[in-house]
PDB file of C-alpha atoms and ligand atoms in Angstrom:
ATOM      1  CA  SER G  25       9.652  -7.592  17.152  1.00 82.00           C
ATOM      2  CA  ASP G  26       5.467  -6.947  17.276  1.00 94.00           C
ATOM      3  CA  CYS G  27       5.460  -8.525  13.631  1.00 98.00           C
ATOM      4  CA  VAL G  28       4.454 -12.046  14.064  1.00 98.00           C
ATOM      5  CA  PHE G  29       5.958 -13.361  10.994  1.00 98.00           C
ATOM      6  CA  CYS G  30       9.572 -12.117  12.535  1.00 98.00           C
ATOM      7  CA  ARG G  31       8.677 -13.524  15.554  1.00 98.00           C
ATOM      8  CA  ILE G  32       8.066 -17.097  13.768  1.00 98.00           C
ATOM      9  CA  VAL G  33      11.593 -16.738  12.004  1.00 98.00           C
ATOM     10  CA  ALA G  34      13.039 -15.849  15.182  1.00 97.00           C
ATOM     11  CA  GLY G  35      11.260 -19.221  16.481  1.00 97.00           C
ATOM     12  CA  GLU G  36       9.483 -17.366  19.344  1.00 97.00           C
ATOM     13  CA  ILE G  37       6.386 -18.698  17.596  1.00 97.00           C
ATOM     14  CA  PRO G  38       5.899 -22.105  16.514  1.00 98.00           C
ATOM     15  CA  ALA G  39       5.273 -22.495  12.954  1.00 98.00           C
ATOM     16  CA  THR G  40       5.462 -25.824  10.493  1.00 98.00           C
ATOM     17  CA  ALA G  41       8.539 -24.770   8.849  1.00 98.00           C
ATOM     18  CA  VAL G  42       9.105 -26.513   5.552  1.00 98.00           C
ATOM     19  CA  LEU G  43      12.151 -24.462   3.954  1.00 98.00           C
ATOM     20  CA  SER G  44      14.927 -22.103   5.588  1.00 98.00           C
ATOM     21  CA  THR G  45      18.233 -20.271   3.732  1.00 97.00           C
ATOM     22  CA  ASP G  46      19.826 -17.183   4.732  1.00 97.00           C
ATOM     23  CA  CYS G  47      17.003 -15.030   3.154  1.00 98.00           C
ATOM     24  CA  ALA G  48      14.057 -16.959   2.919  1.00 98.00           C
ATOM     25  CA  PHE G  49      12.077 -19.110   4.901  1.00 98.00           C
ATOM     26  CA  ALA G  50       8.857 -20.972   4.216  1.00 98.00           C
ATOM     27  CA  PHE G  51       6.035 -22.434   6.496  1.00 98.00           C
ATOM     28  CA  LEU G  52       2.292 -23.776   6.388  1.00 98.00           C
ATOM     29  CA  ASP G  53      -0.475 -21.075   6.818  1.00 98.00           C
ATOM     30  CA  ILE G  54      -2.239 -22.041  10.063  1.00 98.00           C
ATOM     31  CA  ASN G  55      -5.564 -21.017   8.096  1.00 98.00           C
ATOM     32  CA  PRO G  56      -5.079 -23.139   4.668  1.00 98.00           C
ATOM     33  CA  LEU G  57      -7.255 -22.741   1.866  1.00 97.00           C
ATOM     34  CA  ALA G  58      -5.759 -26.201   0.564  1.00 96.00           C
ATOM     35  CA  ASP G  59      -3.932 -28.971   2.057  1.00 96.00           C
ATOM     36  CA  GLY G  60      -0.210 -27.738   1.711  1.00 97.00           C
ATOM     37  CA  HIS G  61      -0.974 -24.070   1.675  1.00 98.00           C
ATOM     38  CA  THR G  62       2.134 -22.439   2.032  1.00 98.00           C
ATOM     39  CA  LEU G  63       3.844 -18.580   3.183  1.00 98.00           C
ATOM     40  CA  LEU G  64       7.208 -18.169   1.641  1.00 98.00           C
ATOM     41  CA  ILE G  65       8.743 -14.852   3.261  1.00 99.00           C
ATOM     42  CA  PRO G  66      12.228 -12.836   3.599  1.00 98.00           C
ATOM     43  CA  THR G  67      13.840 -13.625   6.804  1.00 98.00           C
ATOM     44  CA  ASN G  68      14.211  -9.550   6.752  1.00 98.00           C
ATOM     45  CA  HIS G  69      11.242  -7.486   7.650  1.00 98.00           C
ATOM     46  CA  ALA G  70       9.930  -5.854   4.787  1.00 98.00           C
ATOM     47  CA  ALA G  71       5.872  -4.299   4.902  1.00 98.00           C
ATOM     48  CA  THR G  72       5.512  -4.688   1.152  1.00 98.00           C
ATOM     49  CA  LEU G  73       7.229  -5.939  -2.296  1.00 98.00           C
ATOM     50  CA  ASP G  74       8.336  -2.346  -3.222  1.00 98.00           C
ATOM     51  CA  ASP G  75      10.052  -1.684   0.231  1.00 98.00           C
ATOM     52  CA  MET G  76      12.638  -4.839  -0.608  1.00 98.00           C
ATOM     53  CA  THR G  77      15.386  -4.285  -3.212  1.00 98.00           C
ATOM     54  CA  PRO G  78      15.310  -6.452  -6.365  1.00 98.00           C
ATOM     55  CA  GLU G  79      18.300  -8.923  -5.171  1.00 98.00           C
ATOM     56  CA  GLU G  80      16.086  -9.150  -1.795  1.00 98.00           C
ATOM     57  CA  VAL G  81      13.417 -10.187  -3.350  1.00 98.00           C
ATOM     58  CA  ALA G  82      15.474 -12.555  -6.138  1.00 98.00           C
ATOM     59  CA  ALA G  83      16.720 -14.355  -3.189  1.00 98.00           C
ATOM     60  CA  VAL G  84      13.192 -15.149  -2.250  1.00 98.00           C
ATOM     61  CA  VAL G  85      11.226 -15.395  -5.304  1.00 98.00           C
ATOM     62  CA  SER G  86      14.357 -18.113  -6.574  1.00 98.00           C
ATOM     63  CA  GLN G  87      12.573 -20.435  -4.066  1.00 98.00           C
ATOM     64  CA  LEU G  88       9.595 -20.859  -5.706  1.00 98.00           C
ATOM     65  CA  PRO G  89      10.369 -23.329  -8.416  1.00 98.00           C
ATOM     66  CA  PRO G  90      11.878 -26.046  -6.141  1.00 98.00           C
ATOM     67  CA  LEU G  91       8.994 -25.199  -3.184  1.00 98.00           C
ATOM     68  CA  ALA G  92       6.339 -25.602  -5.610  1.00 98.00           C
ATOM     69  CA  ARG G  93       7.634 -28.691  -7.193  1.00 98.00           C
ATOM     70  CA  ALA G  94       7.993 -29.922  -3.524  1.00 98.00           C
ATOM     71  CA  LEU G  95       4.461 -28.942  -2.733  1.00 97.00           C
ATOM     72  CA  MET G  96       3.173 -30.621  -5.534  1.00 97.00           C
ATOM     73  CA  ALA G  97       4.614 -34.039  -5.605  1.00 97.00           C
ATOM     74  CA  ALA G  98       4.003 -34.003  -1.707  1.00 97.00           C
ATOM     75  CA  THR G  99       0.327 -32.861  -1.698  1.00 97.00           C
ATOM     76  CA  GLY G 100      -0.730 -34.523  -4.796  1.00 97.00           C
ATOM     77  CA  ALA G 101      -1.991 -31.007  -6.352  1.00 98.00           C
ATOM     78  CA  ASP G 102      -2.229 -30.736 -10.008  1.00 97.00           C
ATOM     79  CA  GLY G 103      -1.176 -26.499  -9.993  1.00 97.00           C
ATOM     80  CA  TYR G 104      -1.096 -24.186  -7.682  1.00 98.00           C
ATOM     81  CA  ASN G 105      -1.510 -20.583  -7.394  1.00 97.00           C
ATOM     82  CA  ILE G 106       0.477 -17.886  -6.147  1.00 98.00           C
ATOM     83  CA  LEU G 107      -0.888 -14.643  -4.325  1.00 97.00           C
ATOM     84  CA  GLN G 108       1.270 -12.072  -3.049  1.00 98.00           C
ATOM     85  CA  ASN G 109      -1.262  -9.067  -0.915  1.00 98.00           C
ATOM     86  CA  ASN G 110       0.348  -5.645  -0.617  1.00 98.00           C
ATOM     87  CA  GLY G 111      -1.429  -2.878   1.359  1.00 98.00           C
ATOM     88  CA  SER G 112      -4.698  -3.433   3.194  1.00 98.00           C
ATOM     89  CA  VAL G 113      -6.465  -2.301   0.244  1.00 98.00           C
ATOM     90  CA  ALA G 114      -5.125  -5.493  -1.489  1.00 97.00           C
ATOM     91  CA  GLY G 115      -5.999  -7.947   1.454  1.00 96.00           C
ATOM     92  CA  GLN G 116      -2.884  -7.714   3.273  1.00 98.00           C
ATOM     93  CA  VAL G 117      -3.286  -8.791   6.866  1.00 98.00           C
ATOM     94  CA  VAL G 118      -0.046  -9.373   7.923  1.00 98.00           C
ATOM     95  CA  THR G 119       2.733  -6.820   6.886  1.00 98.00           C
ATOM     96  CA  HIS G 120       5.526  -8.745   6.186  1.00 98.00           C
ATOM     97  CA  VAL G 121       5.956  -9.754   2.959  1.00 98.00           C
ATOM     98  CA  HIS G 122       4.724 -13.272   1.964  1.00 98.00           C
ATOM     99  CA  PHE G 123       3.924 -15.378  -1.235  1.00 98.00           C
ATOM    100  CA  HIS G 124       0.852 -17.821  -0.835  1.00 98.00           C
ATOM    101  CA  ILE G 125       1.316 -20.374  -2.625  1.00 98.00           C
ATOM    102  CA  ILE G 126      -1.713 -22.504  -2.746  1.00 98.00           C
ATOM    103  CA  PRO G 127      -2.131 -25.852  -4.476  1.00 98.00           C
ATOM    104  CA  ARG G 128      -4.761 -26.624  -6.734  1.00 97.00           C
ATOM    105  CA  VAL G 129      -6.713 -29.931  -8.121  1.00 97.00           C
ATOM    106  CA  ALA G 130      -9.922 -30.239 -10.229  1.00 96.00           C
ATOM    107  CA  ASP G 131     -13.187 -29.413  -8.592  1.00 95.00           C
ATOM    108  CA  ASP G 132     -11.246 -27.989  -5.120  1.00 95.00           C
ATOM    109  CA  GLY G 133     -14.188 -25.876  -5.269  1.00 94.00           C
ATOM    110  CA  LEU G 134     -11.862 -22.860  -4.218  1.00 95.00           C
ATOM    111  CA  GLY G 135     -12.797 -20.731  -7.232  1.00 89.00           C
ATOM    112  CA  PHE G 136     -11.148 -17.557  -8.526  1.00 84.00           C
ATOM    113  CA  ARG G 137     -12.362 -14.455  -8.632  1.00 87.00           C
ATOM    114  CA  TRP G 138     -11.436 -12.323 -11.765  1.00 91.00           C
ATOM    115  CA  ASN G 139     -13.621  -9.167 -12.382  1.00 95.00           C
ATOM    116  CA  ALA G 140     -12.015  -8.424 -15.836  1.00 96.00           C
ATOM    117  CA  GLY G 141     -12.953  -4.741 -17.201  1.00 97.00           C
ATOM    118  CA  LEU G 142     -12.260  -2.825 -20.672  1.00 98.00           C
ATOM    119  CA  TYR G 143     -10.253   0.228 -21.234  1.00 98.00           C
ATOM    120  CA  PRO G 144     -11.652   3.181 -22.558  1.00 98.00           C
ATOM    121  CA  GLU G 145     -10.367   4.407 -25.638  1.00 98.00           C
ATOM    122  CA  GLY G 146      -6.812   6.347 -24.828  1.00 98.00           C
ATOM    123  CA  ARG G 147      -6.923   5.073 -21.288  1.00 98.00           C
ATOM    124  CA  ALA G 148      -4.560   2.384 -21.567  1.00 98.00           C
ATOM    125  CA  ALA G 149      -2.007   4.681 -23.490  1.00 98.00           C
ATOM    126  CA  GLU G 150      -2.214   7.573 -20.473  1.00 98.00           C
ATOM    127  CA  ILE G 151      -1.177   4.573 -18.136  1.00 98.00           C
ATOM    128  CA  GLN G 152       1.578   3.250 -20.095  1.00 98.00           C
ATOM    129  CA  ALA G 153       2.859   6.856 -20.236  1.00 98.00           C
ATOM    130  CA  GLY G 154       2.793   7.723 -16.943  1.00 98.00           C
ATOM    131  CA  ILE G 155       3.987   4.224 -15.625  1.00 98.00           C
ATOM    132  CA  LYS G 156       7.516   4.743 -18.348  1.00 98.00           C
ATOM    133  CA  ALA G 157       7.530   8.163 -16.844  1.00 98.00           C
ATOM    134  CA  GLU G 158       7.973   6.949 -13.288  1.00 97.00           C
ATOM    135  CA  LEU G 159      10.333   4.290 -14.328  1.00 97.00           C
ATOM    136  CA  ALA G 160      12.925   6.331 -15.752  1.00 98.00           C
ATOM    137  CA  GLY G 161      12.439   9.010 -13.666  1.00 91.00           C
TER     138      GLY G 161
HETATM  139  P1  LIG J1330      -2.374 -11.858   4.392  1.00 62.34           P
HETATM  140  O1  LIG J1330      -4.072 -11.601   4.441  1.00 62.34           O
HETATM  141  O2  LIG J1330      -1.512 -10.903   4.984  1.00 62.34           O
HETATM  142  O3  LIG J1330      -1.841 -11.835   2.795  1.00 62.34           O
HETATM  143  O4  LIG J1330      -2.327 -13.483   4.693  1.00 62.34           O
HETATM  144  C1  LIG J1330      -1.815 -13.662   6.041  1.00 62.34           C
HETATM  145  C2  LIG J1330      -1.878 -14.916   5.972  1.00 62.34           C
HETATM  146  O5  LIG J1330      -0.839 -15.380   6.821  1.00 62.34           O
HETATM  147  C3  LIG J1330      -3.248 -15.659   6.378  1.00 62.34           C
HETATM  148  O6  LIG J1330      -3.413 -16.856   5.310  1.00 62.34           O
HETATM  149  C4  LIG J1330      -3.081 -16.259   7.775  1.00 62.34           C
HETATM  150  O7  LIG J1330      -3.914 -17.480   7.571  1.00 62.34           O
HETATM  151  C5  LIG J1330      -1.704 -16.580   7.841  1.00 62.34           C
HETATM  152  N1  LIG J1330      -1.289 -16.295   9.392  1.00 62.34           N
HETATM  153  C6  LIG J1330      -1.381 -15.301  10.028  1.00 62.34           C
HETATM  154  N2  LIG J1330      -0.876 -15.659  11.247  1.00 62.34           N
HETATM  155  C7  LIG J1330      -0.237 -16.826  10.985  1.00 62.34           C
HETATM  156  C8  LIG J1330       0.364 -17.567  12.127  1.00 62.34           C
HETATM  157  O8  LIG J1330       1.099 -16.869  13.399  1.00 62.34           O
HETATM  158  N3  LIG J1330       1.333 -18.711  11.767  1.00 62.34           N
HETATM  159  C9  LIG J1330       0.805 -19.254  10.392  1.00 62.34           C
HETATM  160  N4  LIG J1330       1.312 -20.463  10.187  1.00 62.34           N
HETATM  161  N5  LIG J1330       0.015 -18.451   9.594  1.00 62.34           N
HETATM  162  C10 LIG J1330      -0.648 -17.579   9.895  1.00 62.34           C
HETATM  163 ZN1  LIG J1331       8.370  -8.995   9.961  1.00 62.34          ZN
END
């Protein structure tokens, strides 16, 4: 495989593993944003979350609560961000689904960019109709 995360799961590339099940694997990010920055991934390759079945996603995501508790206890963090990028436009660099778990402490300087906007009249309802039609479709 030419996928770096598949190679990590296969043991062909070393990684600092912290969790391993049939469906999920977690290891420390090689370039951490904070101590304990961890990546949780499905063991089977999928490029983006929408390529996975709900069951496959559930088997991975169900590891988040124990993993988050363990990271906080082990690093002394008081909170954490979950970040999951899909597509290069969204900042995804490694095209194997991964959840970033980023431990946070007060004044860690990591910051948080959230450039919120405002819907013009009618636009939210338009988008709602589009999404609901797709889901029903
Ligand atoms: P993305 O931008 O795709 O959401 O994030 C990819 C993440 O994978 C980055 O934070 C990067 O540091 C991490 N990463 C890339 N290659 C490796 C690797 O070979 N080993 C580990 N442990 N992390 C990696
Ligand atoms: Zn892969």
